[in-house]
JSON list of C-alpha atoms in Angstrom, two decimals:
[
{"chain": "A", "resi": 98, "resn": "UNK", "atom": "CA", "xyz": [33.31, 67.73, 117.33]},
{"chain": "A", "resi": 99, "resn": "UNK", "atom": "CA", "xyz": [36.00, 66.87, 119.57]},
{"chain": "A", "resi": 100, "resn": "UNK", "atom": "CA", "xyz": [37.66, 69.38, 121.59]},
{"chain": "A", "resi": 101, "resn": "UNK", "atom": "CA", "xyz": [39.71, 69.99, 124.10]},
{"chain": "A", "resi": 102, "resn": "UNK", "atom": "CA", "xyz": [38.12, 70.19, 128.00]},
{"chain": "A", "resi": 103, "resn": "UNK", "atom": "CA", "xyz": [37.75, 73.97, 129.83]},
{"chain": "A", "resi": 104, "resn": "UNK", "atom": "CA", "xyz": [39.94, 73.07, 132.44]},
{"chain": "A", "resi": 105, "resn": "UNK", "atom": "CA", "xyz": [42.95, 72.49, 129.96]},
{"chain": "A", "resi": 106, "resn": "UNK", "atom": "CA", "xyz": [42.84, 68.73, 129.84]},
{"chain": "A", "resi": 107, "resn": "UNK", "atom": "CA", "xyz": [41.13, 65.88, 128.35]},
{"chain": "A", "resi": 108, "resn": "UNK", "atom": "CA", "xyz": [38.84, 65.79, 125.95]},
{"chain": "A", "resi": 109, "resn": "UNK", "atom": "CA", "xyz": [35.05, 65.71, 125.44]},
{"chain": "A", "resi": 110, "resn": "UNK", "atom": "CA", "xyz": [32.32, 66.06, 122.19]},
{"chain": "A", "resi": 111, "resn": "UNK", "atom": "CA", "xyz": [30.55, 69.05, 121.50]},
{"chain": "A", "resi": 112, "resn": "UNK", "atom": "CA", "xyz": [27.89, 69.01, 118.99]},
{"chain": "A", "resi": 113, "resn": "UNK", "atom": "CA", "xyz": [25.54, 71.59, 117.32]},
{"chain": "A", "resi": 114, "resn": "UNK", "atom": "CA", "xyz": [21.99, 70.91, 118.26]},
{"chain": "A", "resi": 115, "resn": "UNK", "atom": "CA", "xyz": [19.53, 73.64, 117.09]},
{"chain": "A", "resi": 116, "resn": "UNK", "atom": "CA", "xyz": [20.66, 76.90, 115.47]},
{"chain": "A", "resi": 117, "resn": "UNK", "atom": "CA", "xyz": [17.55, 79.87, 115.12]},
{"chain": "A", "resi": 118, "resn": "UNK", "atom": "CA", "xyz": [17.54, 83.55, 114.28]},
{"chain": "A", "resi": 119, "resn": "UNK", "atom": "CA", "xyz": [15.11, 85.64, 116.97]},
{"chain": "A", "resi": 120, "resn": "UNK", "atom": "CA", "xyz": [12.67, 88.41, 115.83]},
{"chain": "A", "resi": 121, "resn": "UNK", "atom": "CA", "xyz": [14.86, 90.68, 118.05]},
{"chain": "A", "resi": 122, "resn": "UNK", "atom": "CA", "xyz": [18.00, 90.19, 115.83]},
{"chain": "A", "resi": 123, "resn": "UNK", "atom": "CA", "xyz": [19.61, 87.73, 118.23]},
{"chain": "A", "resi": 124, "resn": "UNK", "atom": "CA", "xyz": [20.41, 84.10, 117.78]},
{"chain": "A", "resi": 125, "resn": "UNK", "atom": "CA", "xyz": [20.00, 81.53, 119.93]},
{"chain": "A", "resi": 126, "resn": "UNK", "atom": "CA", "xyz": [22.33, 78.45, 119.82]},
{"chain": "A", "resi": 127, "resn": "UNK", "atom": "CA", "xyz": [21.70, 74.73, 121.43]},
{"chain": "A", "resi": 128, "resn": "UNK", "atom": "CA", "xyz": [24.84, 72.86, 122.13]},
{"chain": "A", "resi": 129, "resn": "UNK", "atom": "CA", "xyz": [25.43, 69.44, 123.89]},
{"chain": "A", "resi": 130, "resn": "UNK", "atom": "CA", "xyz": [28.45, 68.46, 125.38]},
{"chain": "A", "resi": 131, "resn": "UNK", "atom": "CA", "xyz": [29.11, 64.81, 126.11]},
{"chain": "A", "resi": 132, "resn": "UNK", "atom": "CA", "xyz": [32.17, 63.27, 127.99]},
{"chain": "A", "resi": 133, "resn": "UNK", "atom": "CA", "xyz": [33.06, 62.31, 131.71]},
{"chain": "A", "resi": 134, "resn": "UNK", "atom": "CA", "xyz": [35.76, 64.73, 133.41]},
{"chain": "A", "resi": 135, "resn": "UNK", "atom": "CA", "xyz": [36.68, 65.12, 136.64]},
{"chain": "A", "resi": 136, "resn": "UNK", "atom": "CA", "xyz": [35.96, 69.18, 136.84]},
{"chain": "A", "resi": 137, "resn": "UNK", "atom": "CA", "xyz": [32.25, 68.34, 135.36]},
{"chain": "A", "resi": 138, "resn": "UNK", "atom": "CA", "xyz": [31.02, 69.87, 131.80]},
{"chain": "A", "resi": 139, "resn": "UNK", "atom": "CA", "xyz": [29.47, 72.82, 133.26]},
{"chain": "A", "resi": 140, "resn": "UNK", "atom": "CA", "xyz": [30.86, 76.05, 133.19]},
{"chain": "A", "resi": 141, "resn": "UNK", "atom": "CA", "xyz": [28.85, 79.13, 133.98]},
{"chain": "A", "resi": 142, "resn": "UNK", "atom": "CA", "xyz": [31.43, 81.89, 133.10]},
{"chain": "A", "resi": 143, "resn": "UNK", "atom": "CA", "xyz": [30.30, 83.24, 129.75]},
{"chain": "A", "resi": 144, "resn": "UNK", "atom": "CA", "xyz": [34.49, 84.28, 129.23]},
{"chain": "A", "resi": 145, "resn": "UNK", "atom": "CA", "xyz": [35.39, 80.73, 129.48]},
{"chain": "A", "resi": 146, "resn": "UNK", "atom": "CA", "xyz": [32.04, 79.30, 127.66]},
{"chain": "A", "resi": 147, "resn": "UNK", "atom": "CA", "xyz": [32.54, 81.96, 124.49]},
{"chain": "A", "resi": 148, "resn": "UNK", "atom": "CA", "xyz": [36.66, 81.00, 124.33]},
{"chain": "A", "resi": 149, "resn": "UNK", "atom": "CA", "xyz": [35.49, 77.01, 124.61]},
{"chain": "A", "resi": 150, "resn": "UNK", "atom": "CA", "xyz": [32.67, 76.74, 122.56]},
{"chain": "A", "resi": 151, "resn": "UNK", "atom": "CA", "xyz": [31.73, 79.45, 120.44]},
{"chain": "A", "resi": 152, "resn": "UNK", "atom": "CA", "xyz": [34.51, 80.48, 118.92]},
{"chain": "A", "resi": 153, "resn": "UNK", "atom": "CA", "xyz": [34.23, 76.94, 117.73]},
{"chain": "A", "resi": 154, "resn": "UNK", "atom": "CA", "xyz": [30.51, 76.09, 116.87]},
{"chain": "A", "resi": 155, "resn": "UNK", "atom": "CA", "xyz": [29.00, 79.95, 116.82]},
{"chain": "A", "resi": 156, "resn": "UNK", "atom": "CA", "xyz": [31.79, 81.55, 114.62]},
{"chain": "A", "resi": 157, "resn": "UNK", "atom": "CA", "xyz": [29.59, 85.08, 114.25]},
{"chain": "A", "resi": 158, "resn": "UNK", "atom": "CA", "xyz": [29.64, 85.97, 118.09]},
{"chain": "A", "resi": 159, "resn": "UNK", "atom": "CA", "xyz": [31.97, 88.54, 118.44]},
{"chain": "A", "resi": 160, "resn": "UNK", "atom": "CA", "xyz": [32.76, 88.51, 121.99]},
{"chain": "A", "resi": 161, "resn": "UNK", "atom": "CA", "xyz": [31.51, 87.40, 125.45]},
{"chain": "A", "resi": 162, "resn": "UNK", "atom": "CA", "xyz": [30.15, 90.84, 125.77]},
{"chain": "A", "resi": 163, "resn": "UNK", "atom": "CA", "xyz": [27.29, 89.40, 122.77]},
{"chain": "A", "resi": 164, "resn": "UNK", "atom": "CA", "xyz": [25.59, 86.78, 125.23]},
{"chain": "A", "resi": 165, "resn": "UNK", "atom": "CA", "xyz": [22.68, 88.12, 126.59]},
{"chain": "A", "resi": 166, "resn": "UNK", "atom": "CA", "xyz": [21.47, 84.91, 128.15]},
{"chain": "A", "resi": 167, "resn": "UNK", "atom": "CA", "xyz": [22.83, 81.39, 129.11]},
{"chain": "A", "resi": 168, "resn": "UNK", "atom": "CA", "xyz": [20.74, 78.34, 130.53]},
{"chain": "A", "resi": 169, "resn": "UNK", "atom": "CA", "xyz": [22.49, 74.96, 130.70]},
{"chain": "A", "resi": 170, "resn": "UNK", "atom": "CA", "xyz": [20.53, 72.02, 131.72]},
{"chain": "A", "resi": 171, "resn": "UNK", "atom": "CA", "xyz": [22.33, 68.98, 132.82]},
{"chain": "A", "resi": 172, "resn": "UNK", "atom": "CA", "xyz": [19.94, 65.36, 132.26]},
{"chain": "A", "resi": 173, "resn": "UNK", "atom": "CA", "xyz": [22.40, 63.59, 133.65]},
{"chain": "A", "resi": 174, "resn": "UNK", "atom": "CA", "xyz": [26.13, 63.08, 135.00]},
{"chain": "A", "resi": 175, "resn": "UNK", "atom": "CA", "xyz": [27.91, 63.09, 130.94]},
{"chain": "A", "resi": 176, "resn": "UNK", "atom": "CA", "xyz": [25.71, 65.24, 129.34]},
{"chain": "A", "resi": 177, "resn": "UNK", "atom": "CA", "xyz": [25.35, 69.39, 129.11]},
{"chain": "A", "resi": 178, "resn": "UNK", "atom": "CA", "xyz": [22.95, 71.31, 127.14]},
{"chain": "A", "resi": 179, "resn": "UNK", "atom": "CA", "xyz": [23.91, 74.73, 126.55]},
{"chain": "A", "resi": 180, "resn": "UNK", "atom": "CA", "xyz": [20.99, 77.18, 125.46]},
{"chain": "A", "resi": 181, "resn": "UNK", "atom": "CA", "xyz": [22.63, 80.55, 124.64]},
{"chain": "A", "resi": 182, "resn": "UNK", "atom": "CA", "xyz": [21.02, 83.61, 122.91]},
{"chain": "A", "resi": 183, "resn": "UNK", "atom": "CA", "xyz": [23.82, 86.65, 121.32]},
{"chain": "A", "resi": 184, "resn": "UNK", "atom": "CA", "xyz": [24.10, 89.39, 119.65]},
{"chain": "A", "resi": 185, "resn": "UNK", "atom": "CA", "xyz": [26.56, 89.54, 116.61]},
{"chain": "A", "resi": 186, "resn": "UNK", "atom": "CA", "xyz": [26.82, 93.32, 116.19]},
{"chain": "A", "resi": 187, "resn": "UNK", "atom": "CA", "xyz": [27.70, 94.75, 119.99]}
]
């Protein structure tokens, strides 16, 4: 999916990965994001990260009050892999 950048401008893709349901009634959700911007594809404010990609790929998280944890591994300089677990009844 194509979207629009965090910072407001430009574009990069943002694709599903791996989707699972834990034992504890959360969800974890893998998401890559691929592009080259200037600002970098990282963005460690859960605010920002639920208004940019969840409401988008994870339609059932409420809010940015539902993330309970957030781990994003960068391989290298055009690539971001988002691992985050939520709640979807806060």
């Amino acid at each position: 999916m194509r979207l629009k950048h965090w910072q407001g401008y430009g574009c990069v893709n943002a694709k599903r990965i791996e989707y699972t349901i834990n034992q504890d009634r959360t969800k974890t959700i893998k998401i890559e994001v691929t592009g080259n911007h200037e600002y970098g594809l990282v963005r460690n404010d859960r605010y920002d990260v639920h208004r940019w990609l969840m409401t988008r790929l994870a339609k059932d998280c409420p809010d940015y009050r539902a993330i309970t944890d957030m781990v994003i591994d960068t391989p290298d300089d055009t690539t971001a892999i988002y691992v985050i677990t939520y709640r979807t009844n806060i």
